[in-house]
Coordinates of C-alpha atoms in Angstrom, one line a residue:
M144 CA -53.3 -26.3 75.5
I145 CA -49.9 -27.3 76.5
Q146 CA -49.1 -28.5 73.0
E147 CA -50.3 -25.2 71.5
T148 CA -48.1 -23.3 73.9
E149 CA -45.1 -25.4 72.9
K150 CA -45.8 -24.7 69.2
E151 CA -46.0 -21.0 70.1
N152 CA -42.7 -21.1 71.9
K153 CA -41.1 -23.0 69.1
M154 CA -42.2 -20.4 66.6
K155 CA -41.0 -17.5 68.8
E156 CA -37.6 -19.2 69.0
Q157 CA -37.5 -19.7 65.3
L158 CA -38.4 -16.1 64.6
A159 CA -35.8 -14.8 67.0
K160 CA -33.2 -17.1 65.5
I161 CA -34.1 -15.9 62.0
R162 CA -34.0 -12.3 63.0
A163 CA -30.6 -12.6 64.6
E164 CA -29.1 -14.7 61.8
A165 CA -30.5 -12.4 59.1
L166 CA -29.4 -9.2 60.7
A167 CA -25.9 -10.6 61.1
A168 CA -25.9 -11.8 57.5
F169 CA -27.2 -8.5 56.1
A170 CA -24.5 -6.6 58.0
G171 CA -21.8 -8.8 56.6
A172 CA -22.9 -8.6 52.9
Q173 CA -20.0 -7.4 50.8
D174 CA -22.0 -6.3 47.7
S175 CA -25.5 -5.8 46.3
A176 CA -25.6 -9.2 44.6
Q177 CA -24.8 -11.0 47.9
L178 CA -27.3 -8.8 49.7
D179 CA -30.0 -9.7 47.2
A180 CA -29.3 -13.4 47.6
L181 CA -29.8 -13.0 51.4
R182 CA -33.1 -11.2 50.8
V183 CA -34.3 -14.1 48.8
Q184 CA -33.0 -16.6 51.4
Y185 CA -34.9 -14.9 54.3
L186 CA -37.8 -12.9 52.8
G187 CA -38.5 -14.6 49.5
K188 CA -41.5 -16.8 48.7
K189 CA -39.6 -19.9 49.7
G190 CA -37.5 -18.1 52.4
E191 CA -37.0 -19.0 56.0
L192 CA -39.4 -16.4 57.4
T193 CA -42.1 -17.4 55.0
A194 CA -41.7 -21.1 56.0
V195 CA -42.3 -20.2 59.7
L196 CA -45.3 -18.1 58.9
K197 CA -46.9 -21.1 57.1
M198 CA -46.9 -22.8 60.5
M199 CA -49.4 -20.3 62.0
G200 CA -52.3 -22.3 60.7
K201 CA -51.5 -24.9 63.4
L202 CA -51.9 -22.3 66.2
S203 CA -55.2 -21.6 68.1
P204 CA -57.2 -18.6 67.1
E205 CA -56.2 -16.9 70.4
E206 CA -52.5 -17.3 69.7
R207 CA -52.5 -16.3 66.0
P208 CA -52.8 -12.5 66.5
Q209 CA -49.9 -12.3 68.9
M210 CA -47.7 -14.5 66.7
G211 CA -48.8 -12.6 63.6
Q212 CA -47.7 -9.3 65.2
L213 CA -44.4 -10.8 66.3
A214 CA -43.8 -12.1 62.7
N215 CA -44.6 -8.7 61.2
D216 CA -42.2 -7.1 63.6
V217 CA -39.4 -9.5 62.5
R218 CA -40.2 -8.9 58.8
A219 CA -40.2 -5.1 59.3
A220 CA -36.9 -5.3 61.2
L221 CA -35.3 -7.4 58.4
E222 CA -36.6 -5.1 55.7
R223 CA -35.3 -2.0 57.5
A224 CA -31.9 -3.6 57.9
L225 CA -31.9 -4.8 54.3
E226 CA -32.7 -1.3 53.0
E227 CA -30.0 0.4 55.3
R228 CA -27.3 -2.1 54.2
G229 CA -28.3 -1.6 50.6
R230 CA -27.8 2.2 50.9
E231 CA -24.4 1.6 52.6
L232 CA -23.2 -0.7 49.9
E233 CA -24.4 1.7 47.2
A234 CA -22.6 4.6 48.8
A235 CA -19.4 2.4 49.2
A236 CA -19.6 1.4 45.5
L237 CA -20.0 5.0 44.5
E238 CA -17.0 6.1 46.6
R239 CA -14.9 3.3 45.2
R240 CA -15.9 4.2 41.6
L241 CA -15.1 7.8 42.2
K242 CA -11.6 6.9 43.4
E243 CA -11.0 4.4 40.6
E244 CA -12.3 6.8 37.9
A245 CA -10.8 10.0 39.3
V246 CA -9.6 12.3 36.6
D247 CA -6.4 14.4 37.0
V248 CA -7.5 17.7 35.6
T249 CA -3.9 18.9 35.5
I250 CA -3.0 16.3 32.8
P251 CA -2.9 17.8 29.3
G252 CA -5.9 16.8 27.2
K253 CA -5.7 14.3 24.3
A254 CA -5.8 15.7 20.8
V255 CA -9.1 14.9 19.0
S256 CA -8.5 13.1 15.8
L257 CA -10.9 14.3 13.1
G258 CA -11.8 12.0 10.2
H259 CA -11.2 12.9 6.6
K260 CA -12.2 11.8 3.1
H261 CA -11.1 8.4 1.8
P262 CA -8.8 8.6 -1.2
M263 CA -11.6 7.1 -3.3
S264 CA -14.0 9.8 -2.3
I265 CA -11.4 12.5 -3.0
A266 CA -10.8 11.1 -6.5
L267 CA -14.5 10.8 -7.2
D268 CA -15.3 14.3 -6.0
E269 CA -12.5 15.6 -8.3
I270 CA -13.9 13.7 -11.3
K271 CA -17.4 15.0 -10.5
E272 CA -16.2 18.6 -10.3
I273 CA -14.3 18.3 -13.6
F274 CA -17.4 17.0 -15.5
I275 CA -19.9 19.2 -13.8
G276 CA -17.7 22.1 -14.9
M277 CA -18.1 20.8 -18.5
G278 CA -21.9 20.8 -18.2
F279 CA -22.4 17.1 -17.3
D280 CA -25.1 15.8 -14.9
V281 CA -24.3 13.1 -12.3
L282 CA -26.7 10.1 -12.2
D283 CA -27.0 7.2 -9.7
G284 CA -28.7 3.9 -10.4
P285 CA -29.4 0.4 -9.0
E286 CA -26.6 -2.1 -8.2
I287 CA -29.0 -5.0 -8.6
E288 CA -29.7 -4.8 -12.3
L289 CA -31.6 -6.6 -15.1
A290 CA -29.4 -8.4 -17.7
S291 CA -31.5 -6.6 -20.4
Y292 CA -30.0 -3.3 -19.2
N293 CA -26.6 -4.6 -18.4
F294 CA -26.1 -6.6 -21.7
D295 CA -29.0 -6.7 -24.2
R296 CA -29.6 -3.0 -24.5
L297 CA -25.9 -2.5 -24.8
N298 CA -25.6 -4.8 -27.8
A299 CA -24.0 -7.7 -25.9
D300 CA -25.8 -10.8 -27.2
E301 CA -26.4 -14.1 -25.3
G302 CA -23.1 -15.6 -26.5
H303 CA -20.9 -12.7 -25.2
P304 CA -18.1 -13.9 -22.8
S305 CA -19.0 -11.3 -20.2
R306 CA -22.4 -12.9 -19.7
D307 CA -20.9 -16.2 -18.6
W308 CA -21.5 -17.4 -15.0
S309 CA -17.8 -17.5 -14.5
D310 CA -17.6 -13.7 -15.0
T311 CA -20.8 -12.4 -13.6
F312 CA -22.8 -12.6 -10.3
Y313 CA -26.4 -13.7 -11.1
F314 CA -29.3 -14.1 -8.7
D315 CA -31.4 -16.5 -10.7
K316 CA -30.8 -19.6 -12.8
D317 CA -32.2 -17.8 -16.0
S318 CA -29.4 -15.2 -15.8
R319 CA -31.8 -12.3 -15.9
V320 CA -31.1 -10.6 -12.5
M321 CA -27.6 -9.8 -11.5
L322 CA -25.2 -7.6 -9.7
R323 CA -24.3 -5.0 -12.3
S324 CA -20.9 -5.6 -13.9
Q325 CA -20.7 -2.0 -15.1
T326 CA -22.4 1.3 -14.7
S327 CA -23.2 1.3 -18.4
P328 CA -26.9 0.5 -17.8
M329 CA -27.3 4.0 -16.6
Q330 CA -26.5 5.2 -20.1
V331 CA -29.5 3.2 -21.4
R332 CA -31.7 4.5 -18.5
A333 CA -30.6 8.1 -19.4
M334 CA -31.4 7.6 -23.1
E335 CA -34.9 6.3 -22.0
T336 CA -35.7 9.1 -19.6
R337 CA -33.8 12.3 -20.6
S338 CA -34.3 14.6 -23.5
L339 CA -31.6 15.1 -26.1
P340 CA -28.8 16.3 -26.1
I341 CA -27.4 14.3 -23.1
R342 CA -24.3 14.8 -21.1
I343 CA -24.0 12.5 -18.0
I344 CA -21.6 10.6 -15.8
A345 CA -22.7 7.7 -13.7
P346 CA -20.4 6.6 -10.8
G347 CA -21.1 3.6 -8.6
R348 CA -20.1 0.1 -7.4
V349 CA -19.9 -2.8 -9.8
Y350 CA -19.2 -6.5 -9.4
R351 CA -17.2 -9.0 -11.4
K352 CA -15.6 -12.4 -10.6
D353 CA -12.1 -11.1 -10.7
E354 CA -9.3 -12.6 -8.6
V355 CA -7.8 -10.1 -6.1
D356 CA -4.4 -8.7 -7.1
A357 CA -2.6 -5.4 -7.2
T358 CA -5.0 -4.0 -9.8
H359 CA -8.1 -6.1 -9.6
S360 CA -11.0 -6.8 -7.1
P361 CA -14.4 -8.6 -7.4
M362 CA -16.0 -5.4 -6.1
F363 CA -14.8 -2.1 -7.5
H364 CA -16.1 1.3 -8.6
Q365 CA -16.7 2.7 -12.1
V366 CA -17.4 6.1 -13.6
E367 CA -19.3 5.9 -16.9
G368 CA -19.7 8.9 -19.1
M369 CA -21.8 9.6 -22.1
V370 CA -22.5 12.4 -24.6
I371 CA -25.2 12.3 -27.3
D372 CA -25.6 15.3 -29.5
R373 CA -25.4 16.3 -33.2
N374 CA -22.1 16.0 -35.0
V375 CA -20.2 14.4 -32.1
T376 CA -16.9 12.8 -33.2
M377 CA -14.0 10.7 -31.8
A378 CA -12.0 13.9 -31.6
D379 CA -14.5 15.2 -29.0
L380 CA -14.0 12.0 -27.0
K381 CA -10.2 12.2 -27.0
G382 CA -10.2 15.9 -26.2
T383 CA -12.5 15.4 -23.2
L384 CA -10.6 12.4 -21.8
N385 CA -7.2 14.1 -22.2
L386 CA -8.6 17.2 -20.4
L387 CA -9.9 14.9 -17.6
V388 CA -6.5 13.2 -17.2
E389 CA -4.5 16.4 -17.2
S390 CA -7.0 17.9 -14.6
L391 CA -6.5 14.9 -12.4
Y392 CA -2.8 14.2 -12.8
G393 CA -1.2 17.4 -14.0
K394 CA -0.4 19.1 -17.3
G395 CA 1.6 16.9 -19.7
T396 CA 0.4 13.6 -18.3
Q397 CA 1.2 10.9 -20.9
T398 CA -1.7 8.9 -22.4
R399 CA -2.1 6.5 -25.2
F400 CA -5.2 5.3 -27.1
R401 CA -5.3 1.7 -28.4
P402 CA -7.9 0.2 -30.8
H403 CA -10.2 -2.3 -29.0
H404 CA -13.6 -3.9 -29.3
F405 CA -16.7 -3.3 -27.2
P406 CA -20.1 -4.4 -28.4
F407 CA -21.7 -1.1 -27.4
T408 CA -19.2 1.2 -29.2
E409 CA -17.9 1.4 -32.7
P410 CA -15.1 2.3 -33.2
S411 CA -13.8 1.4 -29.7
C412 CA -10.6 2.2 -27.9
E413 CA -8.8 1.9 -24.6
M414 CA -6.9 4.7 -23.0
D415 CA -3.8 4.0 -20.8
V416 CA -1.8 6.4 -18.6
Q417 CA 1.9 6.1 -18.0
C418 CA 2.6 4.0 -14.8
H419 CA 3.1 6.4 -11.9
K420 CA 5.3 3.9 -10.1
C421 CA 8.0 3.4 -12.6
G422 CA 7.5 6.3 -15.1
G423 CA 7.0 3.9 -18.0
K424 CA 10.0 1.7 -17.3
G425 CA 8.0 -1.4 -16.2
C426 CA 7.3 -2.7 -12.7
P427 CA 5.0 -5.1 -10.8
T428 CA 2.3 -2.5 -10.6
C429 CA 2.0 -2.1 -14.4
K430 CA 3.0 -5.8 -14.9
G431 CA 6.1 -4.7 -16.7
E432 CA 4.3 -2.7 -19.5
G433 CA 5.0 0.8 -18.3
W434 CA 1.4 1.7 -18.8
I435 CA -1.8 1.2 -16.8
E436 CA -5.2 0.8 -18.5
L437 CA -7.4 3.5 -17.2
L438 CA -10.6 3.3 -19.3
G439 CA -12.4 1.9 -22.3
A440 CA -14.3 4.2 -24.6
G441 CA -15.7 4.7 -28.1
M442 CA -18.4 6.0 -30.3
I443 CA -21.8 4.7 -29.3
H444 CA -22.9 1.9 -31.6
P445 CA -25.8 2.9 -33.9
R446 CA -27.8 -0.2 -32.8
V447 CA -27.6 0.9 -29.1
L448 CA -29.0 4.3 -30.1
E449 CA -31.8 2.6 -32.1
M450 CA -32.8 0.3 -29.2
S451 CA -33.4 3.4 -27.1
G452 CA -35.4 5.1 -29.9
I453 CA -32.7 7.6 -31.0
D454 CA -32.1 8.1 -34.7
P455 CA -28.3 7.4 -35.4
N456 CA -28.6 9.3 -38.7
E457 CA -29.4 12.5 -36.8
W458 CA -27.6 11.9 -33.5
S459 CA -24.2 10.5 -32.5
G460 CA -22.4 10.1 -29.2
W461 CA -19.5 8.7 -27.3
A462 CA -19.2 6.9 -24.0
F463 CA -16.4 5.8 -21.7
G464 CA -16.1 3.7 -18.5
M465 CA -13.2 4.1 -16.1
G466 CA -12.2 2.3 -12.9
L467 CA -12.2 4.7 -10.0
E468 CA -9.7 2.6 -8.0
R469 CA -7.1 2.8 -10.8
T470 CA -7.8 6.5 -11.1
A471 CA -7.2 7.0 -7.3
M472 CA -4.0 4.8 -7.6
R473 CA -2.6 7.0 -10.3
R474 CA -3.8 10.2 -8.5
F475 CA -2.1 9.3 -5.2
K476 CA 0.7 7.0 -6.4
I477 CA -0.8 3.9 -4.7
S478 CA 1.1 0.8 -5.7
D479 CA -1.5 -1.8 -4.7
L480 CA -5.3 -1.6 -5.0
R481 CA -5.8 -3.8 -2.0
L482 CA -4.6 -1.0 0.3
I483 CA -7.7 0.9 -0.6
F484 CA -10.0 -1.7 0.9
E485 CA -8.0 -3.0 3.9
N486 CA -8.9 0.0 6.2
D487 CA -5.4 0.2 7.6
M488 CA -5.2 3.5 9.4
R489 CA -1.4 3.7 8.8
F490 CA -2.3 3.9 5.1
L491 CA -5.5 6.0 5.3
S492 CA -4.0 8.6 7.6
Q493 CA -1.7 9.7 4.8
F494 CA -4.6 11.4 3.0

């Protein structure tokens, strides 16, 4: 009986000590993280109070109720102190935050900077507006394309240089699935799905293994255009393109047409515009030539029409493909194509 009383007294002393130490520790906690660590230390599953309670099994049945009540009183006191200190710390943190984040309502407000169109979007919207005004439809198509649409149906046979792995991004070893190198496949898709006559433009991203310089990029944008109708001639093509250029760059803009070769057009040509940087004198932007190539064009090859089920004896057409970046460069007098993609706000804010 004497031993049991000693155990009881020892537990009372431990409980009193835990209560005094815990209350002092809670009162001295400086933040919620420190307070939570103290909660675990004293009231957690492996805490000091829990360790004392596990000793109750060694007491006699007569002593347990009294010690249990005392232990519950200590726990309740600690939980109340913990809750009160938590509220105090929360209120102090809020007060501190209100002081730190105080807003001086007398300070003039900051101007809100609104976004605006990218120069590429401005140029594309202008091109769309010009062609829609001439009765053209605007088409969109897949950037991951079949080589049959990108090359075969456009009369570019297996040996054509543009089909080489050094020039084109392929997905498979058989060179059948690729990132489109031009938006010309949309011309084939239009011939497959639309009734004649056809007047369409097809803008979009294209991909080629070009080295980055002032006028080239491995990812760029094209706008393809196509007309198929009866009695369409090269004169219609030149008239349309000159109207496009003058609408974009102003009346009297200088252009030149040069003979060229494309497998999907016959005859073929390239159209240049006078360099906006040097006015035709020669500079790094135009590589000293005084002219910048804007687009390739020509009369649609009869074989291309035949592969899409169109009789070349009854119908004829023309097509062109222009680089949107070069159009924007000429439109806004941008000297380096890389500026368009670098997202430098000092450059973009000018537009």
